[in-house]
Amino acid sequence: MIPFQEFPKIPRLNRLCTITEKIDGTNGVIYIEEHTDGQHTVVAGSRTRWITPQQDNQGFAQFVRDNAEDLVLKLGSGTHYGEWWGGSIQRGYGVQNKRFSLFNTARWGDPSVRPACCGVVPILYEGPFDSKEIHRTLIGLAASGSHAAPGFMDPEGIVVYHHAANRLFKATIKGDEEG
């Protein structure tokens, strides 16, 4: 018998979207697992692999190790994604120290609920999906500069999160049309 493959539901386009600044750094992931004895495993990763302070990615694994207690306390169990940026990473944004900005703005937007060592990517627009609003937001970011690092006038672009589709899309200020 041939297994039946159900056609997936198609999400509606004109639903809520959140547009955030796309920060040019390096992707970071923090994985926290709580064990039955109350102890925790805390692991750092890049976009493609797990890392350690000995085999690090721009110091992110060391940052996670140094802040493990606060990360466990505030983030809790799960996988937490964000951008490790600043300092000598990619554009640098004119800041000396490196920073970690979480991607999940709905969960971590309130500074009182996230670890003090973490920021969150700036929300530039939240409302119904509108391609004209996406374009306006990208043009506005190019004109006003970074919201993550005010005064830095060469931001990378935006990320559009379409809530109904549970998908991320990006648009960059420069070179977006390149394949």
Short mmCIF file of N, CA and C in Angstrom, two decimals:
data_model
loop_
_atom_site.label_atom_id
_atom_site.label_comp_id
_atom_site.label_asym_id
_atom_site.label_seq_id
_atom_site.Cartn_x
_atom_site.Cartn_y
_atom_site.Cartn_z
N MET A 1 0.85 -1.18 0.00
CA MET A 1 0.00 0.00 0.00
C MET A 1 0.89 1.25 0.00
N ILE A 2 0.53 2.22 -0.79
CA ILE A 2 1.27 3.48 -0.88
C ILE A 2 0.82 4.38 0.27
N PRO A 3 1.78 4.89 1.07
CA PRO A 3 1.37 5.79 2.17
C PRO A 3 0.79 7.09 1.61
N PHE A 4 -0.29 7.54 2.23
CA PHE A 4 -0.95 8.77 1.80
C PHE A 4 -0.19 9.98 2.32
N GLN A 5 0.09 10.92 1.45
CA GLN A 5 0.76 12.17 1.82
C GLN A 5 -0.27 13.29 1.75
N GLU A 6 -0.68 13.78 2.91
CA GLU A 6 -1.66 14.86 2.98
C GLU A 6 -1.04 16.16 2.48
N PHE A 7 -1.83 16.92 1.71
CA PHE A 7 -1.36 18.23 1.24
C PHE A 7 -1.39 19.19 2.43
N PRO A 8 -0.31 19.93 2.67
CA PRO A 8 -0.28 20.82 3.84
C PRO A 8 -1.24 21.99 3.70
N LYS A 9 -1.73 22.48 4.84
CA LYS A 9 -2.56 23.68 4.83
C LYS A 9 -1.71 24.85 4.38
N ILE A 10 -2.31 25.76 3.66
CA ILE A 10 -1.60 26.94 3.16
C ILE A 10 -1.94 28.11 4.07
N PRO A 11 -0.91 28.72 4.67
CA PRO A 11 -1.20 29.87 5.55
C PRO A 11 -1.66 31.08 4.75
N ARG A 12 -2.49 31.90 5.36
CA ARG A 12 -2.98 33.12 4.71
C ARG A 12 -1.87 34.17 4.72
N LEU A 13 -1.71 34.84 3.59
CA LEU A 13 -0.64 35.82 3.42
C LEU A 13 -0.88 37.07 4.26
N ASN A 14 -2.09 37.57 4.30
CA ASN A 14 -2.39 38.85 4.96
C ASN A 14 -2.63 38.66 6.45
N ARG A 15 -1.61 38.21 7.13
CA ARG A 15 -1.64 38.00 8.57
C ARG A 15 -0.49 38.76 9.21
N LEU A 16 -0.38 38.66 10.51
CA LEU A 16 0.62 39.39 11.28
C LEU A 16 2.04 39.05 10.84
N CYS A 17 2.85 40.09 10.72
CA CYS A 17 4.27 39.89 10.50
C CYS A 17 5.04 40.84 11.42
N THR A 18 6.24 40.45 11.75
CA THR A 18 7.14 41.27 12.56
C THR A 18 8.40 41.49 11.74
N ILE A 19 8.78 42.75 11.59
CA ILE A 19 10.01 43.08 10.88
C ILE A 19 11.04 43.55 11.89
N THR A 20 12.19 42.90 11.88
CA THR A 20 13.28 43.27 12.78
C THR A 20 14.50 43.65 11.97
N GLU A 21 15.43 44.33 12.64
CA GLU A 21 16.69 44.64 11.98
C GLU A 21 17.52 43.37 11.85
N LYS A 22 18.07 43.15 10.66
CA LYS A 22 18.99 42.04 10.43
C LYS A 22 20.38 42.54 10.78
N ILE A 23 20.91 42.03 11.86
CA ILE A 23 22.23 42.46 12.34
C ILE A 23 23.29 41.59 11.67
N ASP A 24 24.34 42.22 11.19
CA ASP A 24 25.43 41.53 10.51
C ASP A 24 26.49 41.13 11.53
N GLY A 25 26.35 39.92 12.03
CA GLY A 25 27.31 39.36 12.98
C GLY A 25 27.51 37.90 12.62
N THR A 26 27.42 37.05 13.62
CA THR A 26 27.49 35.62 13.39
C THR A 26 26.40 34.96 14.23
N ASN A 27 25.71 34.01 13.64
CA ASN A 27 24.60 33.35 14.31
C ASN A 27 25.10 32.61 15.55
N GLY A 28 24.32 32.71 16.61
CA GLY A 28 24.64 31.99 17.84
C GLY A 28 23.43 31.26 18.35
N VAL A 29 23.67 30.11 18.96
CA VAL A 29 22.60 29.33 19.57
C VAL A 29 23.05 28.89 20.96
N ILE A 30 22.12 28.97 21.89
CA ILE A 30 22.36 28.50 23.25
C ILE A 30 21.35 27.40 23.52
N TYR A 31 21.86 26.21 23.86
CA TYR A 31 20.99 25.08 24.18
C TYR A 31 21.13 24.80 25.67
N ILE A 32 19.99 24.74 26.36
CA ILE A 32 19.97 24.48 27.79
C ILE A 32 19.07 23.29 28.06
N GLU A 33 19.61 22.31 28.76
CA GLU A 33 18.83 21.12 29.12
C GLU A 33 18.89 20.93 30.63
N GLU A 34 17.72 20.80 31.26
CA GLU A 34 17.67 20.54 32.70
C GLU A 34 17.59 19.04 32.93
N HIS A 35 18.41 18.54 33.84
CA HIS A 35 18.42 17.12 34.16
C HIS A 35 17.56 16.85 35.39
N THR A 36 17.21 15.60 35.60
CA THR A 36 16.33 15.24 36.70
C THR A 36 16.93 15.60 38.06
N ASP A 37 18.25 15.68 38.17
CA ASP A 37 18.89 16.04 39.44
C ASP A 37 19.00 17.55 39.65
N GLY A 38 18.40 18.35 38.74
CA GLY A 38 18.42 19.80 38.87
C GLY A 38 19.63 20.45 38.22
N GLN A 39 20.59 19.67 37.77
CA GLN A 39 21.74 20.22 37.07
C GLN A 39 21.34 20.57 35.63
N HIS A 40 22.18 21.36 34.98
CA HIS A 40 21.90 21.80 33.61
C HIS A 40 23.09 21.56 32.70
N THR A 41 22.79 21.24 31.47
CA THR A 41 23.80 21.23 30.42
C THR A 41 23.57 22.51 29.62
N VAL A 42 24.64 23.26 29.39
CA VAL A 42 24.57 24.49 28.61
C VAL A 42 25.59 24.37 27.49
N VAL A 43 25.12 24.46 26.24
CA VAL A 43 25.99 24.29 25.08
C VAL A 43 25.82 25.49 24.15
N ALA A 44 26.93 25.93 23.57
CA ALA A 44 26.90 27.03 22.60
C ALA A 44 27.07 26.47 21.20
N GLY A 45 26.48 27.16 20.23
CA GLY A 45 26.64 26.74 18.84
C GLY A 45 26.68 27.93 17.91
N SER A 46 27.15 27.65 16.71
CA SER A 46 27.11 28.63 15.62
C SER A 46 25.93 28.22 14.73
N ARG A 47 25.84 28.76 13.55
CA ARG A 47 24.74 28.39 12.65
C ARG A 47 24.82 26.94 12.22
N THR A 48 26.05 26.38 12.17
CA THR A 48 26.22 25.05 11.59
C THR A 48 26.81 23.98 12.51
N ARG A 49 27.23 24.37 13.74
CA ARG A 49 27.90 23.36 14.58
C ARG A 49 27.92 23.80 16.04
N TRP A 50 28.16 22.83 16.94
CA TRP A 50 28.38 23.13 18.35
C TRP A 50 29.81 23.63 18.49
N ILE A 51 30.01 24.57 19.41
CA ILE A 51 31.34 25.15 19.61
C ILE A 51 31.71 25.10 21.09
N THR A 52 32.99 25.26 21.37
CA THR A 52 33.52 25.29 22.73
C THR A 52 34.48 26.48 22.83
N PRO A 53 34.86 26.88 24.03
CA PRO A 53 35.86 27.94 24.13
C PRO A 53 37.18 27.58 23.45
N GLN A 54 37.47 26.28 23.35
CA GLN A 54 38.69 25.84 22.67
C GLN A 54 38.54 25.88 21.15
N GLN A 55 37.35 25.67 20.65
CA GLN A 55 37.05 25.76 19.22
C GLN A 55 35.87 26.71 19.07
N ASP A 56 36.16 27.99 19.25
CA ASP A 56 35.13 29.01 19.41
C ASP A 56 34.78 29.68 18.08
N ASN A 57 33.75 30.48 18.12
CA ASN A 57 33.33 31.31 17.00
C ASN A 57 33.25 32.74 17.50
N GLN A 58 34.34 33.48 17.33
CA GLN A 58 34.41 34.89 17.73
C GLN A 58 34.15 35.11 19.22
N GLY A 59 34.45 34.11 20.05
CA GLY A 59 34.30 34.26 21.50
C GLY A 59 32.91 33.97 22.03
N PHE A 60 32.00 33.47 21.19
CA PHE A 60 30.63 33.22 21.64
C PHE A 60 30.55 32.10 22.67
N ALA A 61 31.27 31.01 22.46
CA ALA A 61 31.23 29.90 23.42
C ALA A 61 31.75 30.34 24.78
N GLN A 62 32.78 31.17 24.79
CA GLN A 62 33.31 31.69 26.06
C GLN A 62 32.28 32.59 26.74
N PHE A 63 31.58 33.41 25.96
CA PHE A 63 30.50 34.26 26.48
C PHE A 63 29.43 33.39 27.15
N VAL A 64 29.04 32.32 26.48
CA VAL A 64 28.02 31.43 27.04
C VAL A 64 28.52 30.80 28.33
N ARG A 65 29.75 30.33 28.33
CA ARG A 65 30.32 29.73 29.55
C ARG A 65 30.36 30.76 30.69
N ASP A 66 30.81 31.97 30.39
CA ASP A 66 30.93 33.01 31.43
C ASP A 66 29.59 33.44 31.99
N ASN A 67 28.53 33.31 31.22
CA ASN A 67 27.20 33.78 31.64
C ASN A 67 26.21 32.64 31.87
N ALA A 68 26.70 31.43 31.98
CA ALA A 68 25.83 30.24 32.06
C ALA A 68 24.79 30.33 33.17
N GLU A 69 25.18 30.80 34.33
CA GLU A 69 24.24 30.84 35.46
C GLU A 69 23.04 31.74 35.15
N ASP A 70 23.30 32.94 34.64
CA ASP A 70 22.22 33.87 34.29
C ASP A 70 21.40 33.34 33.12
N LEU A 71 22.05 32.72 32.13
CA LEU A 71 21.35 32.17 30.97
C LEU A 71 20.38 31.07 31.40
N VAL A 72 20.84 30.17 32.27
CA VAL A 72 19.98 29.08 32.76
C VAL A 72 18.80 29.66 33.53
N LEU A 73 19.09 30.61 34.41
CA LEU A 73 18.05 31.19 35.27
C LEU A 73 16.98 31.90 34.46
N LYS A 74 17.37 32.69 33.47
CA LYS A 74 16.41 33.51 32.73
C LYS A 74 15.88 32.86 31.44
N LEU A 75 16.76 32.20 30.67
CA LEU A 75 16.29 31.60 29.42
C LEU A 75 15.55 30.29 29.67
N GLY A 76 16.09 29.47 30.59
CA GLY A 76 15.48 28.18 30.86
C GLY A 76 15.79 27.17 29.78
N SER A 77 15.23 25.98 29.94
CA SER A 77 15.48 24.88 29.01
C SER A 77 15.00 25.23 27.61
N GLY A 78 15.74 24.73 26.63
CA GLY A 78 15.34 24.93 25.24
C GLY A 78 16.49 25.41 24.39
N THR A 79 16.16 25.73 23.15
CA THR A 79 17.12 26.21 22.18
C THR A 79 16.82 27.67 21.91
N HIS A 80 17.82 28.52 22.09
CA HIS A 80 17.65 29.97 22.00
C HIS A 80 18.60 30.52 20.94
N TYR A 81 18.04 31.11 19.89
CA TYR A 81 18.82 31.61 18.77
C TYR A 81 18.97 33.13 18.83
N GLY A 82 20.10 33.61 18.30
CA GLY A 82 20.32 35.05 18.25
C GLY A 82 21.54 35.38 17.40
N GLU A 83 21.94 36.64 17.45
CA GLU A 83 23.09 37.12 16.68
C GLU A 83 24.17 37.61 17.64
N TRP A 84 25.39 37.14 17.45
CA TRP A 84 26.57 37.55 18.20
C TRP A 84 27.26 38.59 17.32
N TRP A 85 27.37 39.83 17.81
CA TRP A 85 27.81 40.91 16.93
C TRP A 85 28.59 41.97 17.70
N GLY A 86 29.14 42.93 16.96
CA GLY A 86 29.93 44.00 17.54
C GLY A 86 31.40 43.65 17.52
N GLY A 87 32.20 44.49 18.14
CA GLY A 87 33.64 44.24 18.18
C GLY A 87 34.21 44.09 16.79
N SER A 88 34.90 42.98 16.57
CA SER A 88 35.54 42.73 15.27
C SER A 88 34.73 41.80 14.38
N ILE A 89 33.47 41.55 14.72
CA ILE A 89 32.64 40.63 13.95
C ILE A 89 31.95 41.38 12.81
N GLN A 90 32.16 40.93 11.58
CA GLN A 90 31.53 41.50 10.38
C GLN A 90 31.63 43.03 10.38
N ARG A 91 30.49 43.74 10.36
CA ARG A 91 30.50 45.20 10.29
C ARG A 91 31.00 45.87 11.57
N GLY A 92 30.91 45.20 12.69
CA GLY A 92 31.36 45.76 13.96
C GLY A 92 30.43 46.78 14.58
N TYR A 93 29.68 47.50 13.77
CA TYR A 93 28.69 48.47 14.21
C TYR A 93 29.25 49.61 15.05
N GLY A 94 30.56 49.81 15.00
CA GLY A 94 31.16 50.93 15.73
C GLY A 94 31.17 50.74 17.23
N VAL A 95 30.98 49.51 17.69
CA VAL A 95 31.03 49.25 19.14
C VAL A 95 32.21 48.33 19.44
N GLN A 96 32.84 48.54 20.57
CA GLN A 96 34.02 47.76 20.93
C GLN A 96 33.66 46.38 21.48
N ASN A 97 32.62 46.34 22.31
CA ASN A 97 32.27 45.07 22.96
C ASN A 97 31.33 44.24 22.08
N LYS A 98 31.43 42.94 22.23
CA LYS A 98 30.54 42.02 21.50
C LYS A 98 29.25 41.88 22.29
N ARG A 99 28.16 41.64 21.55
CA ARG A 99 26.83 41.57 22.14
C ARG A 99 26.07 40.38 21.56
N PHE A 100 25.12 39.88 22.34
CA PHE A 100 24.24 38.81 21.87
C PHE A 100 22.81 39.32 21.89
N SER A 101 22.16 39.31 20.72
CA SER A 101 20.77 39.74 20.60
C SER A 101 19.91 38.55 20.20
N LEU A 102 18.96 38.21 21.05
CA LEU A 102 18.04 37.10 20.80
C LEU A 102 17.08 37.45 19.67
N PHE A 103 16.68 36.44 18.90
CA PHE A 103 15.76 36.64 17.78
C PHE A 103 14.29 36.66 18.18
N ASN A 104 13.90 35.90 19.19
CA ASN A 104 12.49 35.75 19.54
C ASN A 104 12.00 37.00 20.28
N THR A 105 11.53 37.98 19.51
CA THR A 105 11.12 39.26 20.08
C THR A 105 9.86 39.13 20.94
N ALA A 106 8.98 38.21 20.60
CA ALA A 106 7.75 38.04 21.37
C ALA A 106 8.06 37.54 22.79
N ARG A 107 9.02 36.66 22.90
CA ARG A 107 9.37 36.09 24.20
C ARG A 107 10.35 36.96 24.99
N TRP A 108 11.30 37.59 24.29
CA TRP A 108 12.40 38.27 24.99
C TRP A 108 12.40 39.78 24.83
N GLY A 109 11.33 40.36 24.28
CA GLY A 109 11.28 41.80 24.07
C GLY A 109 11.33 42.61 25.36
N ASP A 110 10.79 42.07 26.43
CA ASP A 110 10.78 42.76 27.72
C ASP A 110 12.12 42.50 28.42
N PRO A 111 12.92 43.56 28.65
CA PRO A 111 14.25 43.36 29.26
C PRO A 111 14.21 42.70 30.64
N SER A 112 13.09 42.81 31.35
CA SER A 112 13.03 42.22 32.70
C SER A 112 12.95 40.70 32.69
N VAL A 113 12.60 40.10 31.53
CA VAL A 113 12.48 38.64 31.48
C VAL A 113 13.68 37.95 30.84
N ARG A 114 14.58 38.70 30.24
CA ARG A 114 15.73 38.07 29.59
C ARG A 114 16.98 38.32 30.44
N PRO A 115 18.01 37.52 30.20
CA PRO A 115 19.26 37.72 30.95
C PRO A 115 19.84 39.10 30.68
N ALA A 116 20.50 39.67 31.67
CA ALA A 116 21.11 40.99 31.53
C ALA A 116 22.19 41.00 30.46
N CYS A 117 22.79 39.85 30.19
CA CYS A 117 23.86 39.76 29.19
C CYS A 117 23.34 39.68 27.76
N CYS A 118 22.02 39.67 27.59
CA CYS A 118 21.42 39.51 26.26
C CYS A 118 20.54 40.70 25.90
N GLY A 119 20.57 41.05 24.63
CA GLY A 119 19.63 42.01 24.09
C GLY A 119 18.63 41.26 23.23
N VAL A 120 17.91 42.00 22.41
CA VAL A 120 16.98 41.40 21.46
C VAL A 120 17.06 42.23 20.18
N VAL A 121 16.86 41.59 19.04
CA VAL A 121 16.91 42.34 17.78
C VAL A 121 15.80 43.39 17.78
N PRO A 122 16.08 44.59 17.28
CA PRO A 122 15.07 45.66 17.31
C PRO A 122 13.90 45.39 16.37
N ILE A 123 12.69 45.59 16.88
CA ILE A 123 11.48 45.51 16.06
C ILE A 123 11.31 46.84 15.34
N LEU A 124 11.16 46.78 14.02
CA LEU A 124 10.98 47.97 13.20
C LEU A 124 9.53 48.16 12.76
N TYR A 125 8.77 47.06 12.70
CA TYR A 125 7.36 47.12 12.31
C TYR A 125 6.70 45.84 12.79
N GLU A 126 5.45 45.98 13.24
CA GLU A 126 4.65 44.80 13.54
C GLU A 126 3.23 45.13 13.14
N GLY A 127 2.66 44.29 12.29
CA GLY A 127 1.31 44.52 11.80
C GLY A 127 1.02 43.58 10.67
N PRO A 128 -0.06 43.85 9.92
CA PRO A 128 -0.43 42.97 8.82
C PRO A 128 0.68 42.92 7.76
N PHE A 129 0.86 41.75 7.15
CA PHE A 129 1.83 41.62 6.07
C PHE A 129 1.47 42.59 4.97
N ASP A 130 2.46 43.36 4.53
CA ASP A 130 2.24 44.37 3.49
C ASP A 130 3.57 44.59 2.81
N SER A 131 3.67 44.21 1.55
CA SER A 131 4.96 44.33 0.84
C SER A 131 5.41 45.78 0.75
N LYS A 132 4.46 46.73 0.68
CA LYS A 132 4.85 48.15 0.66
C LYS A 132 5.44 48.57 1.99
N GLU A 133 4.90 48.06 3.09
CA GLU A 133 5.44 48.37 4.42
C GLU A 133 6.83 47.76 4.59
N ILE A 134 7.03 46.58 4.03
CA ILE A 134 8.35 45.95 4.08
C ILE A 134 9.36 46.83 3.34
N HIS A 135 8.99 47.30 2.17
CA HIS A 135 9.87 48.18 1.39
C HIS A 135 10.14 49.49 2.14
N ARG A 136 9.08 50.10 2.70
CA ARG A 136 9.25 51.35 3.47
C ARG A 136 10.18 51.14 4.66
N THR A 137 10.05 50.01 5.33
CA THR A 137 10.88 49.73 6.50
C THR A 137 12.34 49.59 6.10
N LEU A 138 12.59 48.89 5.00
CA LEU A 138 13.97 48.72 4.53
C LEU A 138 14.58 50.07 4.12
N ILE A 139 13.83 50.89 3.40
CA ILE A 139 14.30 52.21 2.98
C ILE A 139 14.53 53.11 4.20
N GLY A 140 13.62 53.02 5.17
CA GLY A 140 13.75 53.80 6.40
C GLY A 140 14.99 53.42 7.20
N LEU A 141 15.29 52.13 7.25
CA LEU A 141 16.49 51.66 7.95
C LEU A 141 17.74 52.19 7.26
N ALA A 142 17.75 52.16 5.94
CA ALA A 142 18.90 52.66 5.18
C ALA A 142 19.11 54.15 5.46
N ALA A 143 18.02 54.90 5.60
CA ALA A 143 18.12 56.35 5.81
C ALA A 143 18.48 56.71 7.25
N SER A 144 17.92 55.97 8.22
CA SER A 144 18.11 56.34 9.63
C SER A 144 19.28 55.63 10.30
N GLY A 145 19.75 54.53 9.71
CA GLY A 145 20.84 53.78 10.31
C GLY A 145 20.33 52.72 11.27
N SER A 146 21.26 52.01 11.84
CA SER A 146 20.96 50.88 12.72
C SER A 146 20.19 51.30 13.97
N HIS A 147 19.21 50.50 14.34
CA HIS A 147 18.50 50.68 15.60
C HIS A 147 19.21 49.90 16.70
N ALA A 148 19.93 48.86 16.32
CA ALA A 148 20.69 48.06 17.30
C ALA A 148 21.87 48.86 17.83
N ALA A 149 22.49 49.65 16.96
CA ALA A 149 23.64 50.48 17.32
C ALA A 149 23.40 51.88 16.74
N PRO A 150 22.60 52.70 17.44
CA PRO A 150 22.28 54.03 16.92
C PRO A 150 23.54 54.81 16.54
N GLY A 151 23.45 55.46 15.39
CA GLY A 151 24.58 56.22 14.88
C GLY A 151 25.38 55.45 13.84
N PHE A 152 25.20 54.14 13.78
CA PHE A 152 25.88 53.34 12.77
C PHE A 152 25.05 53.39 11.50
N MET A 153 25.61 53.95 10.44
CA MET A 153 24.84 54.26 9.24
C MET A 153 24.96 53.24 8.11
N ASP A 154 25.44 52.05 8.41
CA ASP A 154 25.55 51.02 7.37
C ASP A 154 24.91 49.70 7.83
N PRO A 155 23.62 49.74 8.22
CA PRO A 155 22.97 48.50 8.66
C PRO A 155 22.82 47.51 7.51
N GLU A 156 22.66 46.23 7.84
CA GLU A 156 22.61 45.20 6.81
C GLU A 156 21.24 45.10 6.13
N GLY A 157 20.17 45.07 6.91
CA GLY A 157 18.85 44.89 6.31
C GLY A 157 17.81 44.52 7.34
N ILE A 158 16.80 43.76 6.88
CA ILE A 158 15.68 43.39 7.75
C ILE A 158 15.41 41.89 7.65
N VAL A 159 14.71 41.41 8.66
CA VAL A 159 14.17 40.06 8.67
C VAL A 159 12.66 40.18 8.88
N VAL A 160 11.90 39.53 8.02
CA VAL A 160 10.44 39.53 8.12
C VAL A 160 10.01 38.17 8.64
N TYR A 161 9.35 38.16 9.80
CA TYR A 161 8.79 36.92 10.34
C TYR A 161 7.29 36.92 10.07
N HIS A 162 6.85 35.96 9.26
CA HIS A 162 5.43 35.82 8.95
C HIS A 162 4.86 34.82 9.94
N HIS A 163 4.03 35.30 10.87
CA HIS A 163 3.55 34.48 11.98
C HIS A 163 2.75 33.27 11.51
N ALA A 164 1.78 33.46 10.59
CA ALA A 164 0.93 32.35 10.16
C ALA A 164 1.73 31.25 9.46
N ALA A 165 2.74 31.65 8.69
CA ALA A 165 3.56 30.67 7.97
C ALA A 165 4.69 30.14 8.85
N ASN A 166 4.98 30.83 9.97
CA ASN A 166 6.10 30.48 10.84
C ASN A 166 7.39 30.40 10.03
N ARG A 167 7.60 31.44 9.21
CA ARG A 167 8.78 31.50 8.32
C ARG A 167 9.45 32.85 8.43
N LEU A 168 10.76 32.82 8.23
CA LEU A 168 11.57 34.03 8.20
C LEU A 168 12.02 34.31 6.77
N PHE A 169 12.03 35.60 6.40
CA PHE A 169 12.53 36.04 5.11
C PHE A 169 13.44 37.23 5.37
N LYS A 170 14.49 37.38 4.57
CA LYS A 170 15.38 38.52 4.76
C LYS A 170 15.45 39.37 3.51
N ALA A 171 15.77 40.64 3.73
CA ALA A 171 16.02 41.59 2.64
C ALA A 171 17.18 42.46 3.09
N THR A 172 18.17 42.59 2.23
CA THR A 172 19.32 43.42 2.58
C THR A 172 19.27 44.75 1.84
N ILE A 173 19.92 45.74 2.42
CA ILE A 173 19.93 47.07 1.82
C ILE A 173 20.77 47.05 0.55
N LYS A 174 21.92 46.39 0.60
CA LYS A 174 22.81 46.31 -0.56
C LYS A 174 22.87 44.88 -1.06
N GLY A 175 22.76 44.70 -2.36
CA GLY A 175 22.96 43.39 -2.98
C GLY A 175 21.83 42.40 -2.81
N ASP A 176 20.63 42.86 -2.43
CA ASP A 176 19.53 41.93 -2.20
C ASP A 176 19.11 41.20 -3.47
N GLU A 177 19.26 41.84 -4.60
CA GLU A 177 18.84 41.24 -5.86
C GLU A 177 19.84 40.21 -6.39
N GLU A 178 21.03 40.15 -5.79
CA GLU A 178 22.03 39.17 -6.23
C GLU A 178 21.62 37.78 -5.76
N GLY A 179 21.89 36.78 -6.59
CA GLY A 179 21.49 35.40 -6.28
C GLY A 179 22.37 34.74 -5.27
#
